[in-house]
mmCIF file of C-alpha atoms in Angstrom:
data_model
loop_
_atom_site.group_PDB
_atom_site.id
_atom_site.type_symbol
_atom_site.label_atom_id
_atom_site.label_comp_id
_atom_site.label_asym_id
_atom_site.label_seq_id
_atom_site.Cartn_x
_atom_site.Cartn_y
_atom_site.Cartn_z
ATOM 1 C CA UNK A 46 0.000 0.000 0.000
ATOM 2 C CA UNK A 47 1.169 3.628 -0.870
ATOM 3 C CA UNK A 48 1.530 5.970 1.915
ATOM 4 C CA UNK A 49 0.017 9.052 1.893
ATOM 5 C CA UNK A 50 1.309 12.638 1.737
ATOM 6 C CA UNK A 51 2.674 12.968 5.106
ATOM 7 C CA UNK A 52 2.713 9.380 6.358
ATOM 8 C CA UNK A 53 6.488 8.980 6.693
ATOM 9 C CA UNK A 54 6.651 12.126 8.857
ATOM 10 C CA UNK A 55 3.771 10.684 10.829
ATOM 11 C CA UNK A 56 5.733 7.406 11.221
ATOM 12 C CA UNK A 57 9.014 9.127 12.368
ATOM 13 C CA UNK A 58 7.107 11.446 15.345
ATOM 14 C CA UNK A 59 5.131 8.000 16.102
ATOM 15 C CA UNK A 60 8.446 5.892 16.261
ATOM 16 C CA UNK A 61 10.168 9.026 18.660
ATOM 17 C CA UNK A 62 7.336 9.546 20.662
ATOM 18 C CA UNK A 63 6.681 5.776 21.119
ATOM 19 C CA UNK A 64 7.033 4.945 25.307
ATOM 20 C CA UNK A 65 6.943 1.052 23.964
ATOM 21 C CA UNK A 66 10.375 1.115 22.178
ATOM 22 C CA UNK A 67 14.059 1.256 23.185
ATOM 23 C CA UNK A 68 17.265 3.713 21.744
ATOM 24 C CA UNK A 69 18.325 1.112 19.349
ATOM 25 C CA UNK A 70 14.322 -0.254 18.330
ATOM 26 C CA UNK A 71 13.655 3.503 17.226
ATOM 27 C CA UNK A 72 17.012 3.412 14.803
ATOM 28 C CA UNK A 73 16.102 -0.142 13.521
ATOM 29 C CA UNK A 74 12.817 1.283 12.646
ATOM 30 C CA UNK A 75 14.244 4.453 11.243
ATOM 31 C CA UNK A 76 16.203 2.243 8.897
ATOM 32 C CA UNK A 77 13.722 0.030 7.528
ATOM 33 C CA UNK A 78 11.913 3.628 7.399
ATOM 34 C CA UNK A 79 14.488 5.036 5.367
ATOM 35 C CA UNK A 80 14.761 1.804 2.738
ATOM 36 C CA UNK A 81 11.140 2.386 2.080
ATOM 37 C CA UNK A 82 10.971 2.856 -1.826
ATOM 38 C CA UNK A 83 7.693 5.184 -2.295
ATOM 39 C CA UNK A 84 7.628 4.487 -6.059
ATOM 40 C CA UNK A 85 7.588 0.821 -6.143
ATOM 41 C CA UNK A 86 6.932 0.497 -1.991
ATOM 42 C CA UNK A 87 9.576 -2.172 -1.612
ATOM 43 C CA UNK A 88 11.881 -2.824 1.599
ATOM 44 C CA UNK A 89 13.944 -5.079 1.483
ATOM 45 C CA UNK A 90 17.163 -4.261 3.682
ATOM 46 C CA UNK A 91 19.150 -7.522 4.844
ATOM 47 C CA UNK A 92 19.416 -7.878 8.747
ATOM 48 C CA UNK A 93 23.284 -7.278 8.341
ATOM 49 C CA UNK A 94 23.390 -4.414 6.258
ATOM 50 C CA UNK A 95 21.244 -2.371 9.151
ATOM 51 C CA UNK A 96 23.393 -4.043 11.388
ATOM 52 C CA UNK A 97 26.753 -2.970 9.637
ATOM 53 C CA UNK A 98 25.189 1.250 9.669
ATOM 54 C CA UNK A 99 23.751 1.465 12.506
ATOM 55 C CA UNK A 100 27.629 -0.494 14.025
ATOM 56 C CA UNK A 101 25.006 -3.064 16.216
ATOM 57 C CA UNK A 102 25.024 -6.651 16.590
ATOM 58 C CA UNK A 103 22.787 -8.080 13.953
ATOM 59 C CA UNK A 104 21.002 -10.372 16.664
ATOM 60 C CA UNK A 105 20.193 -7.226 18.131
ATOM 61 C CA UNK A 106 18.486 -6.415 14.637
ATOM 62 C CA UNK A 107 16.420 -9.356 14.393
ATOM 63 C CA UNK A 108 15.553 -8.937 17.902
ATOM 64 C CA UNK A 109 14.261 -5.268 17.484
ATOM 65 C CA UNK A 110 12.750 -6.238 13.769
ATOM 66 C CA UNK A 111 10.425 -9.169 15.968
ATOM 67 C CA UNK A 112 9.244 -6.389 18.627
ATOM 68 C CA UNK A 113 8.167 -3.668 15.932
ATOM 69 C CA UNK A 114 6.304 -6.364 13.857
ATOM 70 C CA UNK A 115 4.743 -7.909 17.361
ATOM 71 C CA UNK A 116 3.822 -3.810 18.240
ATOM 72 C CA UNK A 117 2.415 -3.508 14.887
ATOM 73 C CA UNK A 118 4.676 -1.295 13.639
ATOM 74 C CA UNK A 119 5.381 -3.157 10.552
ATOM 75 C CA UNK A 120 4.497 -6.062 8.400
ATOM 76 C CA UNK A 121 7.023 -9.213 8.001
ATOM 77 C CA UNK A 122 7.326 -10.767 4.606
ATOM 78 C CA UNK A 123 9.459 -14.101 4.517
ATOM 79 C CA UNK A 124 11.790 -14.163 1.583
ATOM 80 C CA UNK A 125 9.563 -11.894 -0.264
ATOM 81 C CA UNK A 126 12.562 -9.224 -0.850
ATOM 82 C CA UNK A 127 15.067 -9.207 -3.324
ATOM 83 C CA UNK A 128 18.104 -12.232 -2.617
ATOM 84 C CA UNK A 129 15.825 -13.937 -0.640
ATOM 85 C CA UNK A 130 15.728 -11.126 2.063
ATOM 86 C CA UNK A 131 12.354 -10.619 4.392
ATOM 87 C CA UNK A 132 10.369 -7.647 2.885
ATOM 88 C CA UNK A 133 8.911 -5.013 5.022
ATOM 89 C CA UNK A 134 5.881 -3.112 4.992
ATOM 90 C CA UNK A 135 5.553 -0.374 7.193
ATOM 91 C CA UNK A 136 1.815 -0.298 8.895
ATOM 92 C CA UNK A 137 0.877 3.409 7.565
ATOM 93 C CA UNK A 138 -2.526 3.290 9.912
ATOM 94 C CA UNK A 139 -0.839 2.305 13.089
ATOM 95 C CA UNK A 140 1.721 5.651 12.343
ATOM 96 C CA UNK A 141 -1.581 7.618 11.762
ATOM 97 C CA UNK A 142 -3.526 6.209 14.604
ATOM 98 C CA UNK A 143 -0.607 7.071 16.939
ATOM 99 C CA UNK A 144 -1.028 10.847 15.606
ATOM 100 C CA UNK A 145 -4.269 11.026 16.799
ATOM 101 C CA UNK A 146 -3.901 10.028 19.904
ATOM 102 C CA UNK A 147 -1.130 12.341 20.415
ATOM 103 C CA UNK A 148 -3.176 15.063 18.880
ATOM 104 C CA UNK A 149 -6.051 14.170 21.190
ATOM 105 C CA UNK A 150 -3.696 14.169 23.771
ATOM 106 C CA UNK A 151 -2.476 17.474 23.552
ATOM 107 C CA UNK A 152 -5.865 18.904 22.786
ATOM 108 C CA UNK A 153 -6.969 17.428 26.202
ATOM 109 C CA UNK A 154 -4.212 19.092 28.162
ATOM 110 C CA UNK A 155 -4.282 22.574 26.590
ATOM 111 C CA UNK A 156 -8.330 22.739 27.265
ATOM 112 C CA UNK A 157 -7.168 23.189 31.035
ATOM 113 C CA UNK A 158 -6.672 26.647 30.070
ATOM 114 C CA UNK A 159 -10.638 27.138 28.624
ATOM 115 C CA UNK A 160 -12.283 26.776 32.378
ATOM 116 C CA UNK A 161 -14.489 29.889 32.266
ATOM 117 C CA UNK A 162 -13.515 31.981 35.117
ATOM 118 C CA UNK A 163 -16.952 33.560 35.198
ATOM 119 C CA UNK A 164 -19.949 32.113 37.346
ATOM 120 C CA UNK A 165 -23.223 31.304 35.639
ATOM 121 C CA UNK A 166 -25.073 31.826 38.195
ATOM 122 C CA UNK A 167 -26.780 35.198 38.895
ATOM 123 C CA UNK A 168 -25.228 37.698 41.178
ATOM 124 C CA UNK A 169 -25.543 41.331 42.512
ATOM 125 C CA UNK A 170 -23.353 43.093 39.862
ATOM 126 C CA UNK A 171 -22.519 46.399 41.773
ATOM 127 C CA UNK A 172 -22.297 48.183 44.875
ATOM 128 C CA UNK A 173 -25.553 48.179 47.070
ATOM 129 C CA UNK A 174 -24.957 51.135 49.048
ATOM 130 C CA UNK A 175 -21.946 53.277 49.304
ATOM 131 C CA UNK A 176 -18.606 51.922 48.528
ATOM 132 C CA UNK A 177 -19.472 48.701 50.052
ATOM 133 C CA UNK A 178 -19.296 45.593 47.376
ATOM 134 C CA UNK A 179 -22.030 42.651 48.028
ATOM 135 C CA UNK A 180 -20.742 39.046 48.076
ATOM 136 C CA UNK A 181 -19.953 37.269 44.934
ATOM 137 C CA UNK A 182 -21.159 33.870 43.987
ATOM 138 C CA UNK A 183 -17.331 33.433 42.188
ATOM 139 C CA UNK A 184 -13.834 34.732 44.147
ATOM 140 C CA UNK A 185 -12.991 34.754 40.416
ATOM 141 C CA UNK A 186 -15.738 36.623 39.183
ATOM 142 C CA UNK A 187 -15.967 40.385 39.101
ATOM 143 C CA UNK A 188 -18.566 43.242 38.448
ATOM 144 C CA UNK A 189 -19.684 43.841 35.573
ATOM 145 C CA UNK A 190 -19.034 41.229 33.427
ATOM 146 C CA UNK A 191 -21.263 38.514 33.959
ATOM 147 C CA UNK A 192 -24.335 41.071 34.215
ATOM 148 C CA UNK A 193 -26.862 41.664 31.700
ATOM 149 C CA UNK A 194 -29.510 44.032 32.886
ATOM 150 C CA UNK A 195 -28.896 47.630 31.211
ATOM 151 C CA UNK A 196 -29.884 49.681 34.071
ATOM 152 C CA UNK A 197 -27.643 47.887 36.639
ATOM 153 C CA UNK A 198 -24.817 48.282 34.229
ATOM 154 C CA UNK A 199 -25.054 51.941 33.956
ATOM 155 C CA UNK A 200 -25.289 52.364 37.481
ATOM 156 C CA UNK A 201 -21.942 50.448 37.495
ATOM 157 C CA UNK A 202 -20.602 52.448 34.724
ATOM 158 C CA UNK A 203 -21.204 55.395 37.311
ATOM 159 C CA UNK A 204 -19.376 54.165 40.089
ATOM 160 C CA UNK A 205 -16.077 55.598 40.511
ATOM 161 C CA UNK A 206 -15.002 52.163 41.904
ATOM 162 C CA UNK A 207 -13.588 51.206 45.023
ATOM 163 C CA UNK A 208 -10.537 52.504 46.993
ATOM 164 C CA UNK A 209 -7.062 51.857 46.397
ATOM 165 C CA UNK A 210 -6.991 49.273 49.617
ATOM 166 C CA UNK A 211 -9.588 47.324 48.401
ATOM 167 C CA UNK A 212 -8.284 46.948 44.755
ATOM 168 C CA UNK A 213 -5.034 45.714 46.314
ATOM 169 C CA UNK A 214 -7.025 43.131 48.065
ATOM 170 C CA UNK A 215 -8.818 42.380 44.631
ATOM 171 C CA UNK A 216 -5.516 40.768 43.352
ATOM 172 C CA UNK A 217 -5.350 38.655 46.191
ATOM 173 C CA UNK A 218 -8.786 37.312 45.919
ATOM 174 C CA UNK A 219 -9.279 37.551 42.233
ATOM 175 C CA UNK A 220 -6.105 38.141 40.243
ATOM 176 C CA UNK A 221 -3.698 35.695 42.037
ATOM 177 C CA UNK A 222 -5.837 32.751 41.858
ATOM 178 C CA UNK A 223 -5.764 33.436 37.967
ATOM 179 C CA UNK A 224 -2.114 33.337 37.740
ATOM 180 C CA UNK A 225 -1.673 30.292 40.015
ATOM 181 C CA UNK A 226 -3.832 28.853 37.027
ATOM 182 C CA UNK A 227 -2.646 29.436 34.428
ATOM 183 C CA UNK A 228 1.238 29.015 35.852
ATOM 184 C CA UNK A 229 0.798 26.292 37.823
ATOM 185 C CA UNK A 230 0.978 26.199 41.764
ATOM 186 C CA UNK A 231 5.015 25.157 41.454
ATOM 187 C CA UNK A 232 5.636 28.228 39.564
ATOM 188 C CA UNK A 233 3.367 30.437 41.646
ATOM 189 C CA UNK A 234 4.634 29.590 44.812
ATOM 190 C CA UNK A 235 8.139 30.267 43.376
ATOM 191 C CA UNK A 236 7.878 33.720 42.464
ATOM 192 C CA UNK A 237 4.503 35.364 43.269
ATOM 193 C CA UNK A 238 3.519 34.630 46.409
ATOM 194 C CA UNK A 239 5.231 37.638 47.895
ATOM 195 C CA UNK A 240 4.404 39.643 44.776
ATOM 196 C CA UNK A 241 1.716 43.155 45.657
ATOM 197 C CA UNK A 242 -0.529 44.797 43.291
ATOM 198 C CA UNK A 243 0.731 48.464 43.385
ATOM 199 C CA UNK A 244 -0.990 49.859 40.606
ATOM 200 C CA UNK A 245 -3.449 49.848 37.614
ATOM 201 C CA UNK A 246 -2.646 52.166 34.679
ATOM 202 C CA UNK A 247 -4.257 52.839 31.603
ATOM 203 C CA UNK A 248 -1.885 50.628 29.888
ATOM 204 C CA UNK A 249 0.484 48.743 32.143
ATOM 205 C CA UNK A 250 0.057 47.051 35.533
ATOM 206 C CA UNK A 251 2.438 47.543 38.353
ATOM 207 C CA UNK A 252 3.574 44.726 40.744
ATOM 208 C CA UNK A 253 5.979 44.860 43.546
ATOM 209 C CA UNK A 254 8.435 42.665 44.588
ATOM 210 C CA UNK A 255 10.996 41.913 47.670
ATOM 211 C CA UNK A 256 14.084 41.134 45.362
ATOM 212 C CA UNK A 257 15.164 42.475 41.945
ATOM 213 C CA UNK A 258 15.958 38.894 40.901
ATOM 214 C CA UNK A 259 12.212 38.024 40.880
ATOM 215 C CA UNK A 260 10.990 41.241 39.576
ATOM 216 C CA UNK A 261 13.393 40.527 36.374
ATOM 217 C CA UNK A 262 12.769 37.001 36.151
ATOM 218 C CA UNK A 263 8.585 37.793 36.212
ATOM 219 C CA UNK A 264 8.782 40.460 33.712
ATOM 220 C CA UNK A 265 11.518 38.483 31.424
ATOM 221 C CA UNK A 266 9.072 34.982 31.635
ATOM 222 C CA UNK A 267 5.811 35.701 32.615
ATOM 223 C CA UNK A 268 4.527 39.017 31.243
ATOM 224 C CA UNK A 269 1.876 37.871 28.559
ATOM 225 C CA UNK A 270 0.316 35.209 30.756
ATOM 226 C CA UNK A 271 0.291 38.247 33.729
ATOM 227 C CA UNK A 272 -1.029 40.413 31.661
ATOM 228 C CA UNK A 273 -4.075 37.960 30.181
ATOM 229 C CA UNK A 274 -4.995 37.358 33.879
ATOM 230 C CA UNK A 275 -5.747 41.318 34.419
ATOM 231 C CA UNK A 276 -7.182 42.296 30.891
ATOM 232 C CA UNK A 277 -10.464 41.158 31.810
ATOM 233 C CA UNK A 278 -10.913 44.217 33.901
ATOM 234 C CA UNK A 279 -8.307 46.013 32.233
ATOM 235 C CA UNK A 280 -8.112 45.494 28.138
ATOM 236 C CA UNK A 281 -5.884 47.913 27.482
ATOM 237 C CA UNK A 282 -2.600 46.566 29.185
ATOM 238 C CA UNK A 283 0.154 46.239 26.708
ATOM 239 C CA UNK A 284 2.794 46.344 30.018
ATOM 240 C CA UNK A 285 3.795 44.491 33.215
ATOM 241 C CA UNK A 286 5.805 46.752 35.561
ATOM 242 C CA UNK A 287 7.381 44.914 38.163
ATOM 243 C CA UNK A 288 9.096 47.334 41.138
ATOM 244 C CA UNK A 289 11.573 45.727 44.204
ATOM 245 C CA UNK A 290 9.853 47.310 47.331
ATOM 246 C CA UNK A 291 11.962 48.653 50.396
ATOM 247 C CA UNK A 292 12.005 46.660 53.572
ATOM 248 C CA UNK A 293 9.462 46.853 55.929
#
């Protein structure tokens, strides 16, 4: 059977990414790979000749050439190759199988990151009386984005928001949660959890920090994924500021 457009590249990230196969079983398999004639799909290579290039044992061949045909990896052909040499056909749906497991793999692990951080449920979406702020149904969720009655908007729209103090304590209950998300709690722990919210700008966020190794190393590695965590009170950051604070 022909393979397909991309079905040797397929084979090769199957055969590296295989868990089932040793050091040496990925080069045998790269070298039957590589004898693969696309034109007339014959492969043929003699046991010694892969064992004379790839400087191996050729028991250690035959050995390798059993566990990829017993994995499925290829198809054995007795004395079906040219001067009575075994023939080999590689088994192109077993390659493309592999890929999509990988694929669905990967798609599995990156759709940690698609977790609304919004709760459905319905909440009081601004300030009640005063500057006080009622209770949330979501530490992650904050006024006014999850609201949809016009009036209630515009009466947030009005509010001048709350004091500095409180906003600080915003990144605490909102903001840093986000970041130990999206980082991980290994990273977080690491190099935010001494970091302060200073202040919101119009188009960069300041942070503090005790030591000017961490406020480099948090600007230099960690900006854009800072920066998504704010933007959906604050759109317009393009900047992450982070400042070493005095001692206490």
């Amino acid at each position: 059977m022909l393979p397909e457009k991309y079905d040797t590249t397929l084979a090769l990230k199957a055969i590296g990414l295989s868990d089932q196969l040793n050091k040496t079983e990925k080069r045998v398999a790269v070298a039957l790979l590589d004898h693969f004639n696309r034109k007339t799909t014959r492969c043929d290579p003699s046991q010694q000749t892969i064992a004379a290039l790839l400087s191996v044992d050729r028991k250690t061949v035959n050995r390798s050439i059993k566990k990829l045909v017993r994995l499925g990896y290829f198809n054995s052909l007795r004395h079906r190759g040219s001067r009575h040499c075994n023939s080999y056909q590689p088994c192109w749906h077993r390659f493309r199988a592999d890929e999509e497991k990988w694929s669905a793999d990967r798609r599995k692990h990156r759709s940690r990151f698609d977790a609304p951080e919004m709760s459905p449920s319905v909440r009081q979406v601004c300030p009640t009386t005063g500057r006080e702020i009622a209770s949330q149904t979501c530490p992650t969720n904050i006024f006014p984005l999850t609201s949809s009655d016009l009036q209630q908007n515009a009466a947030c729209q009005a509010w001048t928001g709350p004091p500095a103090r409180e906003e600080k304590q915003n990144y605490i209950e909102i903001f840093a949660p986000r970041i130990e998300r999206r980082l991980g709690s290994a990273r977080f722990k690491s190099w935010f959890q001494s970091v302060r919210l200073e202040e919101v700008r119009k188009h960069e966020i300041v942070l503090s920090a005790e030591m000017k190794f961490v406020a480099a190393k948090i600007v230099e590695q960690f900006e854009p994924q800072v920066l998504e965590c704010f933007r959906p009170e604050h759109p317009n950051l393009v900047r992450l500021v982070v400042i070493v604070r005095s001692p206490c």
